[in-house]
């Protein structure tokens, strides 16, 4: 049966992501983001010779927005974040394969293991991470993944991966924010702890005997475990890691919380906090809007009244449901062209798409879903900007005297 997320999108059970890649700009997005996807070197279980494909910067941004994880992430940072994400996944897979070469030598000679599915569990502390923190004063991980590999004989093995951050090892040299996909030494500040989950006796034996034997006696692997005991520098970062952990818990709870039914009319509280925060070098109103922002909003508002006046008349004079729907869409498109050009462009592209086979039911369904999502994003963006204009007009009425 088809599984859906809380947004009524069908999801792929292998990664809990929407089955149809969302490459549309989100409602609060200001600029264009790349939709280019990069092929990984990680073989995909159950797909012949295919490898997994990483999300584009646009998909990654949408995922962060959907999970309430944008925080202070700027749109200009997303490409770098994606590069770091991809580099870490390649590094993680390399470490998983180091385990597999020790624990399943015959399988590696028979074609090797493949990644079957993966699951992000940022709000779940692994037993090992909890023990390291409580007993040895190790910082808390900022993320956790569970990866399931499938061996050539069909056996599935779950791996637990904890990701830690060591700020003292962070690099600020040119290019450090865009690491090469295959450079495993490029990001020294992120520490990766990979091991098979102790789901059975075989896996537990591999952790406490087989791998230590290979490392210290047979010396037939280069695998290095992450130490149980923290360095002096890591000990000093425990408090910061706990703050990050608390923010992660808060974000997850907000995402899980049952949301109110969607409305095309947004309340002031619905405007993302980051959009209500002014720049530190400007004077802010009580609503978090700076005077320079208010001036810009007033100009856009005046432009909308001028350029969309005739379209507004069509909405005011429409006589039936179909005519009013067409007039309403035309007005929203006109308004969005001024205040939400990225979202409006996505709708325009969908309207003008000519590569959909009308006889292909799946293609038609995918097109309709994309068009509906693009239209909804644009409408939400327009309403969001309208609500922000109301706040600006309330705090800076002098800028709206001619509007």
mmCIF file of N, CA and C in Angstrom, residues 106-201:
data_model
loop_
_atom_site.group_PDB
_atom_site.id
_atom_site.type_symbol
_atom_site.label_atom_id
_atom_site.label_comp_id
_atom_site.label_asym_id
_atom_site.label_seq_id
_atom_site.Cartn_x
_atom_site.Cartn_y
_atom_site.Cartn_z
ATOM 1 N N UNK A 106 33.315 -13.048 1.970
ATOM 2 C CA UNK A 106 32.799 -13.779 0.819
ATOM 3 C C UNK A 106 31.829 -12.931 0.013
ATOM 4 N N UNK A 107 30.992 -12.176 0.719
ATOM 5 C CA UNK A 107 30.013 -11.324 0.036
ATOM 6 C C UNK A 107 30.672 -10.239 -0.784
ATOM 7 N N UNK A 108 31.771 -9.695 -0.299
ATOM 8 C CA UNK A 108 32.457 -8.639 -1.044
ATOM 9 C C UNK A 108 33.075 -9.193 -2.322
ATOM 10 N N UNK A 109 33.512 -10.451 -2.265
ATOM 11 C CA UNK A 109 34.051 -11.077 -3.476
ATOM 12 C C UNK A 109 32.936 -11.428 -4.462
ATOM 13 N N UNK A 110 31.717 -11.527 -3.948
ATOM 14 C CA UNK A 110 30.575 -11.914 -4.793
ATOM 15 C C UNK A 110 29.805 -10.711 -5.338
ATOM 16 N N UNK A 111 30.353 -9.544 -5.207
ATOM 17 C CA UNK A 111 29.687 -8.364 -5.761
ATOM 18 C C UNK A 111 29.546 -7.210 -4.796
ATOM 19 N N UNK A 112 29.652 -7.500 -3.504
ATOM 20 C CA UNK A 112 29.634 -6.423 -2.515
ATOM 21 C C UNK A 112 28.245 -6.043 -2.025
ATOM 22 N N UNK A 113 28.218 -5.365 -0.913
ATOM 23 C CA UNK A 113 26.968 -4.926 -0.292
ATOM 24 C C UNK A 113 26.448 -3.663 -0.975
ATOM 25 N N UNK A 114 25.141 -3.437 -0.802
ATOM 26 C CA UNK A 114 24.491 -2.251 -1.363
ATOM 27 C C UNK A 114 23.622 -1.607 -0.293
ATOM 28 N N UNK A 115 23.429 -0.324 -0.427
ATOM 29 C CA UNK A 115 22.579 0.398 0.519
ATOM 30 C C UNK A 115 21.121 0.204 0.106
ATOM 31 N N UNK A 116 20.352 -0.463 0.954
ATOM 32 C CA UNK A 116 18.961 -0.761 0.646
ATOM 33 C C UNK A 116 18.031 0.390 1.027
ATOM 34 N N UNK A 117 18.224 0.934 2.229
ATOM 35 C CA UNK A 117 17.381 2.033 2.698
ATOM 36 C C UNK A 117 18.092 2.767 3.829
ATOM 37 N N UNK A 118 17.614 3.951 4.136
ATOM 38 C CA UNK A 118 18.231 4.726 5.211
ATOM 39 C C UNK A 118 17.168 5.558 5.901
ATOM 40 N N UNK A 119 17.453 5.906 7.136
ATOM 41 C CA UNK A 119 16.493 6.657 7.941
ATOM 42 C C UNK A 119 17.225 7.635 8.836
ATOM 43 N N UNK A 120 16.837 8.908 8.757
ATOM 44 C CA UNK A 120 17.387 9.907 9.661
ATOM 45 C C UNK A 120 16.653 9.861 10.989
ATOM 46 N N UNK A 121 17.398 9.799 12.082
ATOM 47 C CA UNK A 121 16.791 9.753 13.423
ATOM 48 C C UNK A 121 17.472 10.782 14.332
ATOM 49 N N UNK A 122 17.421 12.059 13.976
ATOM 50 C CA UNK A 122 18.164 13.078 14.736
ATOM 51 C C UNK A 122 17.728 13.241 16.179
ATOM 52 N N UNK A 123 16.493 12.857 16.491
ATOM 53 C CA UNK A 123 15.993 13.054 17.861
ATOM 54 C C UNK A 123 16.126 11.804 18.724
ATOM 55 N N UNK A 124 16.735 10.753 18.175
ATOM 56 C CA UNK A 124 16.908 9.509 18.927
ATOM 57 C C UNK A 124 18.383 9.280 19.244
ATOM 58 N N UNK A 125 18.725 9.307 20.523
ATOM 59 C CA UNK A 125 20.101 9.027 20.919
ATOM 60 C C UNK A 125 20.349 7.522 20.857
ATOM 61 N N UNK A 126 21.426 7.122 20.225
ATOM 62 C CA UNK A 126 21.791 5.711 20.236
ATOM 63 C C UNK A 126 22.306 5.352 21.632
ATOM 64 N N UNK A 127 22.190 4.086 22.045
ATOM 65 C CA UNK A 127 22.709 3.692 23.361
ATOM 66 C C UNK A 127 24.175 4.058 23.552
ATOM 67 N N UNK A 128 24.982 3.882 22.499
ATOM 68 C CA UNK A 128 26.405 4.191 22.613
ATOM 69 C C UNK A 128 26.622 5.683 22.836
ATOM 70 N N UNK A 129 25.889 6.518 22.099
ATOM 71 C CA UNK A 129 26.037 7.971 22.247
ATOM 72 C C UNK A 129 25.622 8.413 23.649
ATOM 73 N N UNK A 130 24.566 7.795 24.182
ATOM 74 C CA UNK A 130 24.099 8.145 25.520
ATOM 75 C C UNK A 130 25.138 7.784 26.585
ATOM 76 N N UNK A 131 25.717 6.589 26.439
ATOM 77 C CA UNK A 131 26.730 6.133 27.398
ATOM 78 C C UNK A 131 27.975 7.020 27.334
ATOM 79 N N UNK A 132 28.412 7.343 26.111
ATOM 80 C CA UNK A 132 29.598 8.188 25.954
ATOM 81 C C UNK A 132 29.389 9.550 26.613
ATOM 82 N N UNK A 133 28.174 10.063 26.508
ATOM 83 C CA UNK A 133 27.873 11.367 27.084
ATOM 84 C C UNK A 133 27.778 11.302 28.610
ATOM 85 N N UNK A 134 27.043 10.326 29.126
ATOM 86 C CA UNK A 134 26.798 10.245 30.564
ATOM 87 C C UNK A 134 28.020 9.797 31.357
ATOM 88 N N UNK A 135 28.760 8.828 30.830
ATOM 89 C CA UNK A 135 29.870 8.254 31.586
ATOM 90 C C UNK A 135 31.219 8.908 31.304
ATOM 91 N N UNK A 136 31.415 9.346 30.065
ATOM 92 C CA UNK A 136 32.746 9.836 29.687
ATOM 93 C C UNK A 136 32.786 11.321 29.327
ATOM 94 N N UNK A 137 31.630 12.010 29.394
ATOM 95 C CA UNK A 137 31.619 13.442 29.114
ATOM 96 C C UNK A 137 31.810 13.786 27.660
ATOM 97 N N UNK A 138 31.366 12.901 26.759
ATOM 98 C CA UNK A 138 31.480 13.156 25.323
ATOM 99 C C UNK A 138 30.323 14.059 24.881
ATOM 100 N N UNK A 139 30.538 14.967 23.937
ATOM 101 C CA UNK A 139 29.425 15.790 23.450
ATOM 102 C C UNK A 139 28.339 14.916 22.828
ATOM 103 N N UNK A 140 27.132 15.457 22.736
ATOM 104 C CA UNK A 140 26.045 14.738 22.083
ATOM 105 C C UNK A 140 26.184 14.869 20.574
ATOM 106 N N UNK A 141 25.793 13.844 19.816
ATOM 107 C CA UNK A 141 25.845 13.948 18.350
ATOM 108 C C UNK A 141 24.792 14.931 17.859
ATOM 109 N N UNK A 142 25.064 15.567 16.728
ATOM 110 C CA UNK A 142 24.082 16.494 16.163
ATOM 111 C C UNK A 142 23.143 15.788 15.191
ATOM 112 N N UNK A 143 23.455 14.526 14.861
ATOM 113 C CA UNK A 143 22.582 13.781 13.962
ATOM 114 C C UNK A 143 22.836 12.286 14.117
ATOM 115 N N UNK A 144 21.828 11.518 13.735
ATOM 116 C CA UNK A 144 21.964 10.061 13.731
ATOM 117 C C UNK A 144 21.261 9.503 12.493
ATOM 118 N N UNK A 145 21.886 8.541 11.844
ATOM 119 C CA UNK A 145 21.279 7.826 10.715
ATOM 120 C C UNK A 145 21.280 6.332 11.009
ATOM 121 N N UNK A 146 20.295 5.653 10.482
ATOM 122 C CA UNK A 146 20.298 4.186 10.441
ATOM 123 C C UNK A 146 20.295 3.770 8.979
ATOM 124 N N UNK A 147 21.347 3.081 8.553
ATOM 125 C CA UNK A 147 21.463 2.615 7.168
ATOM 126 C C UNK A 147 21.328 1.097 7.144
ATOM 127 N N UNK A 148 20.533 0.587 6.230
ATOM 128 C CA UNK A 148 20.382 -0.858 6.072
ATOM 129 C C UNK A 148 21.019 -1.288 4.766
ATOM 130 N N UNK A 149 22.017 -2.164 4.858
ATOM 131 C CA UNK A 149 22.678 -2.674 3.653
ATOM 132 C C UNK A 149 22.160 -4.084 3.382
ATOM 133 N N UNK A 150 22.202 -4.460 2.116
ATOM 134 C CA UNK A 150 21.825 -5.813 1.730
ATOM 135 C C UNK A 150 23.049 -6.474 1.095
ATOM 136 N N UNK A 151 23.359 -7.650 1.585
ATOM 137 C CA UNK A 151 24.512 -8.390 1.087
ATOM 138 C C UNK A 151 24.121 -9.240 -0.112
ATOM 139 N N UNK A 152 25.102 -9.742 -0.887
ATOM 140 C CA UNK A 152 24.786 -10.535 -2.079
ATOM 141 C C UNK A 152 23.889 -11.745 -1.800
ATOM 142 N N UNK A 153 23.943 -12.282 -0.591
ATOM 143 C CA UNK A 153 23.107 -13.444 -0.260
ATOM 144 C C UNK A 153 21.709 -13.042 0.223
ATOM 145 N N UNK A 154 21.401 -11.735 0.193
ATOM 146 C CA UNK A 154 20.085 -11.259 0.602
ATOM 147 C C UNK A 154 19.988 -10.854 2.054
ATOM 148 N N UNK A 155 21.029 -11.096 2.836
ATOM 149 C CA UNK A 155 21.002 -10.737 4.260
ATOM 150 C C UNK A 155 21.021 -9.218 4.421
ATOM 151 N N UNK A 156 20.173 -8.709 5.302
ATOM 152 C CA UNK A 156 20.116 -7.278 5.578
ATOM 153 C C UNK A 156 20.776 -6.978 6.921
ATOM 154 N N UNK A 157 21.604 -5.947 6.946
ATOM 155 C CA UNK A 157 22.316 -5.558 8.165
ATOM 156 C C UNK A 157 22.115 -4.062 8.391
ATOM 157 N N UNK A 158 21.672 -3.712 9.578
ATOM 158 C CA UNK A 158 21.457 -2.299 9.912
ATOM 159 C C UNK A 158 22.711 -1.720 10.553
ATOM 160 N N UNK A 159 23.096 -0.553 10.091
ATOM 161 C CA UNK A 159 24.227 0.180 10.667
ATOM 162 C C UNK A 159 23.713 1.440 11.358
ATOM 163 N N UNK A 160 24.309 1.753 12.498
ATOM 164 C CA UNK A 160 23.975 2.972 13.239
ATOM 165 C C UNK A 160 25.127 3.951 13.065
ATOM 166 N N UNK A 161 24.800 5.175 12.707
ATOM 167 C CA UNK A 161 25.827 6.201 12.474
ATOM 168 C C UNK A 161 25.513 7.430 13.318
ATOM 169 N N UNK A 162 26.439 7.827 14.158
ATOM 170 C CA UNK A 162 26.332 9.068 14.933
ATOM 171 C C UNK A 162 27.294 10.093 14.349
ATOM 172 N N UNK A 163 26.818 11.324 14.214
ATOM 173 C CA UNK A 163 27.634 12.413 13.671
ATOM 174 C C UNK A 163 27.900 13.441 14.772
ATOM 175 N N UNK A 164 29.176 13.712 15.013
ATOM 176 C CA UNK A 164 29.586 14.687 16.026
ATOM 177 C C UNK A 164 30.286 15.864 15.351
ATOM 178 N N UNK A 165 30.244 17.008 16.023
ATOM 179 C CA UNK A 165 30.914 18.196 15.489
ATOM 180 C C UNK A 165 31.985 18.674 16.454
ATOM 181 N N UNK A 166 33.174 18.898 15.918
ATOM 182 C CA UNK A 166 34.290 19.427 16.703
ATOM 183 C C UNK A 166 34.693 20.771 16.102
ATOM 184 N N UNK A 167 34.253 21.840 16.750
ATOM 185 C CA UNK A 167 34.478 23.183 16.199
ATOM 186 C C UNK A 167 35.954 23.549 16.117
ATOM 187 N N UNK A 168 36.800 22.928 16.939
ATOM 188 C CA UNK A 168 38.222 23.258 16.927
ATOM 189 C C UNK A 168 38.919 22.744 15.666
ATOM 190 N N UNK A 169 38.259 21.840 14.945
ATOM 191 C CA UNK A 169 38.855 21.279 13.728
ATOM 192 C C UNK A 169 38.251 21.867 12.459
ATOM 193 N N UNK A 170 37.359 22.844 12.644
ATOM 194 C CA UNK A 170 36.710 23.462 11.491
ATOM 195 C C UNK A 170 37.712 24.284 10.695
ATOM 196 N N UNK A 171 37.577 24.230 9.391
ATOM 197 C CA UNK A 171 38.478 24.971 8.498
ATOM 198 C C UNK A 171 37.737 26.126 7.852
ATOM 199 N N UNK A 172 38.396 27.273 7.776
ATOM 200 C CA UNK A 172 37.810 28.441 7.124
ATOM 201 C C UNK A 172 38.621 28.849 5.902
ATOM 202 N N UNK A 173 39.400 27.903 5.397
ATOM 203 C CA UNK A 173 40.195 28.192 4.210
ATOM 204 C C UNK A 173 39.292 28.243 2.981
ATOM 205 N N UNK A 174 39.779 28.887 1.944
ATOM 206 C CA UNK A 174 39.003 29.024 0.709
ATOM 207 C C UNK A 174 38.676 27.644 0.137
ATOM 208 N N UNK A 175 37.413 27.440 -0.172
ATOM 209 C CA UNK A 175 36.989 26.171 -0.750
ATOM 210 C C UNK A 175 36.559 25.130 0.266
ATOM 211 N N UNK A 176 36.753 25.410 1.552
ATOM 212 C CA UNK A 176 36.408 24.413 2.575
ATOM 213 C C UNK A 176 34.907 24.184 2.659
ATOM 214 N N UNK A 177 34.131 25.185 2.229
ATOM 215 C CA UNK A 177 32.679 25.046 2.265
ATOM 216 C C UNK A 177 32.112 24.260 1.110
ATOM 217 N N UNK A 178 32.943 23.940 0.123
ATOM 218 C CA UNK A 178 32.506 23.171 -1.045
ATOM 219 C C UNK A 178 33.447 21.990 -1.245
ATOM 220 N N UNK A 179 33.442 21.026 -0.337
ATOM 221 C CA UNK A 179 34.386 19.909 -0.437
ATOM 222 C C UNK A 179 34.117 19.028 -1.644
ATOM 223 N N UNK A 180 35.182 18.458 -2.177
ATOM 224 C CA UNK A 180 35.039 17.499 -3.267
ATOM 225 C C UNK A 180 34.284 16.276 -2.762
ATOM 226 N N UNK A 181 33.452 15.719 -3.616
ATOM 227 C CA UNK A 181 32.600 14.603 -3.225
ATOM 228 C C UNK A 181 33.391 13.433 -2.659
ATOM 229 N N UNK A 182 34.576 13.183 -3.202
ATOM 230 C CA UNK A 182 35.326 11.979 -2.856
ATOM 231 C C UNK A 182 36.499 12.222 -1.903
ATOM 232 N N UNK A 183 36.649 13.466 -1.414
ATOM 233 C CA UNK A 183 37.755 13.783 -0.514
ATOM 234 C C UNK A 183 37.338 13.484 0.928
ATOM 235 N N UNK A 184 37.754 12.332 1.446
ATOM 236 C CA UNK A 184 37.325 11.919 2.782
ATOM 237 C C UNK A 184 38.002 12.708 3.906
ATOM 238 N N UNK A 185 39.032 13.464 3.572
ATOM 239 C CA UNK A 185 39.737 14.257 4.584
ATOM 240 C C UNK A 185 39.375 15.733 4.514
ATOM 241 N N UNK A 186 38.421 16.073 3.667
ATOM 242 C CA UNK A 186 38.109 17.487 3.444
ATOM 243 C C UNK A 186 37.400 18.129 4.632
ATOM 244 N N UNK A 187 36.562 17.364 5.323
ATOM 245 C CA UNK A 187 35.774 17.933 6.425
ATOM 246 C C UNK A 187 36.198 17.262 7.727
ATOM 247 N N UNK A 188 37.203 17.824 8.361
ATOM 248 C CA UNK A 188 37.753 17.222 9.586
ATOM 249 C C UNK A 188 36.920 17.545 10.823
ATOM 250 N N UNK A 189 36.042 18.537 10.724
ATOM 251 C CA UNK A 189 35.280 18.952 11.902
ATOM 252 C C UNK A 189 34.098 18.032 12.209
ATOM 253 N N UNK A 190 33.698 17.203 11.253
ATOM 254 C CA UNK A 190 32.591 16.279 11.477
ATOM 255 C C UNK A 190 33.152 14.881 11.710
ATOM 256 N N UNK A 191 32.863 14.341 12.880
ATOM 257 C CA UNK A 191 33.353 13.028 13.273
ATOM 258 C C UNK A 191 32.234 12.011 13.092
ATOM 259 N N UNK A 192 32.555 10.891 12.448
ATOM 260 C CA UNK A 192 31.544 9.896 12.106
ATOM 261 C C UNK A 192 31.814 8.596 12.861
ATOM 262 N N UNK A 193 30.827 8.148 13.616
ATOM 263 C CA UNK A 193 30.930 6.899 14.368
ATOM 264 C C UNK A 193 30.003 5.871 13.723
ATOM 265 N N UNK A 194 30.585 4.909 13.006
ATOM 266 C CA UNK A 194 29.824 3.904 12.250
ATOM 267 C C UNK A 194 30.033 2.528 12.865
ATOM 268 N N UNK A 195 28.959 1.779 13.046
ATOM 269 C CA UNK A 195 29.061 0.395 13.509
ATOM 270 C C UNK A 195 27.758 -0.340 13.201
ATOM 271 N N UNK A 196 27.831 -1.666 13.038
ATOM 272 C CA UNK A 196 26.598 -2.435 12.838
ATOM 273 C C UNK A 196 25.778 -2.431 14.117
ATOM 274 N N UNK A 197 24.469 -2.324 13.976
ATOM 275 C CA UNK A 197 23.598 -2.336 15.150
ATOM 276 C C UNK A 197 23.663 -3.703 15.820
ATOM 277 N N UNK A 198 23.610 -3.707 17.130
ATOM 278 C CA UNK A 198 23.660 -4.965 17.880
ATOM 279 C C UNK A 198 22.282 -5.624 17.882
ATOM 280 N N UNK A 199 21.769 -5.893 16.660
ATOM 281 C CA UNK A 199 20.439 -6.487 16.519
ATOM 282 C C UNK A 199 20.434 -7.992 16.746
ATOM 283 N N UNK A 200 21.624 -8.605 16.656
ATOM 284 C CA UNK A 200 21.715 -10.053 16.833
ATOM 285 C C UNK A 200 23.102 -10.401 17.351
ATOM 286 N N UNK A 201 23.285 -11.653 17.693
ATOM 287 C CA UNK A 201 24.562 -12.111 18.254
ATOM 288 C C UNK A 201 25.687 -11.943 17.244
#
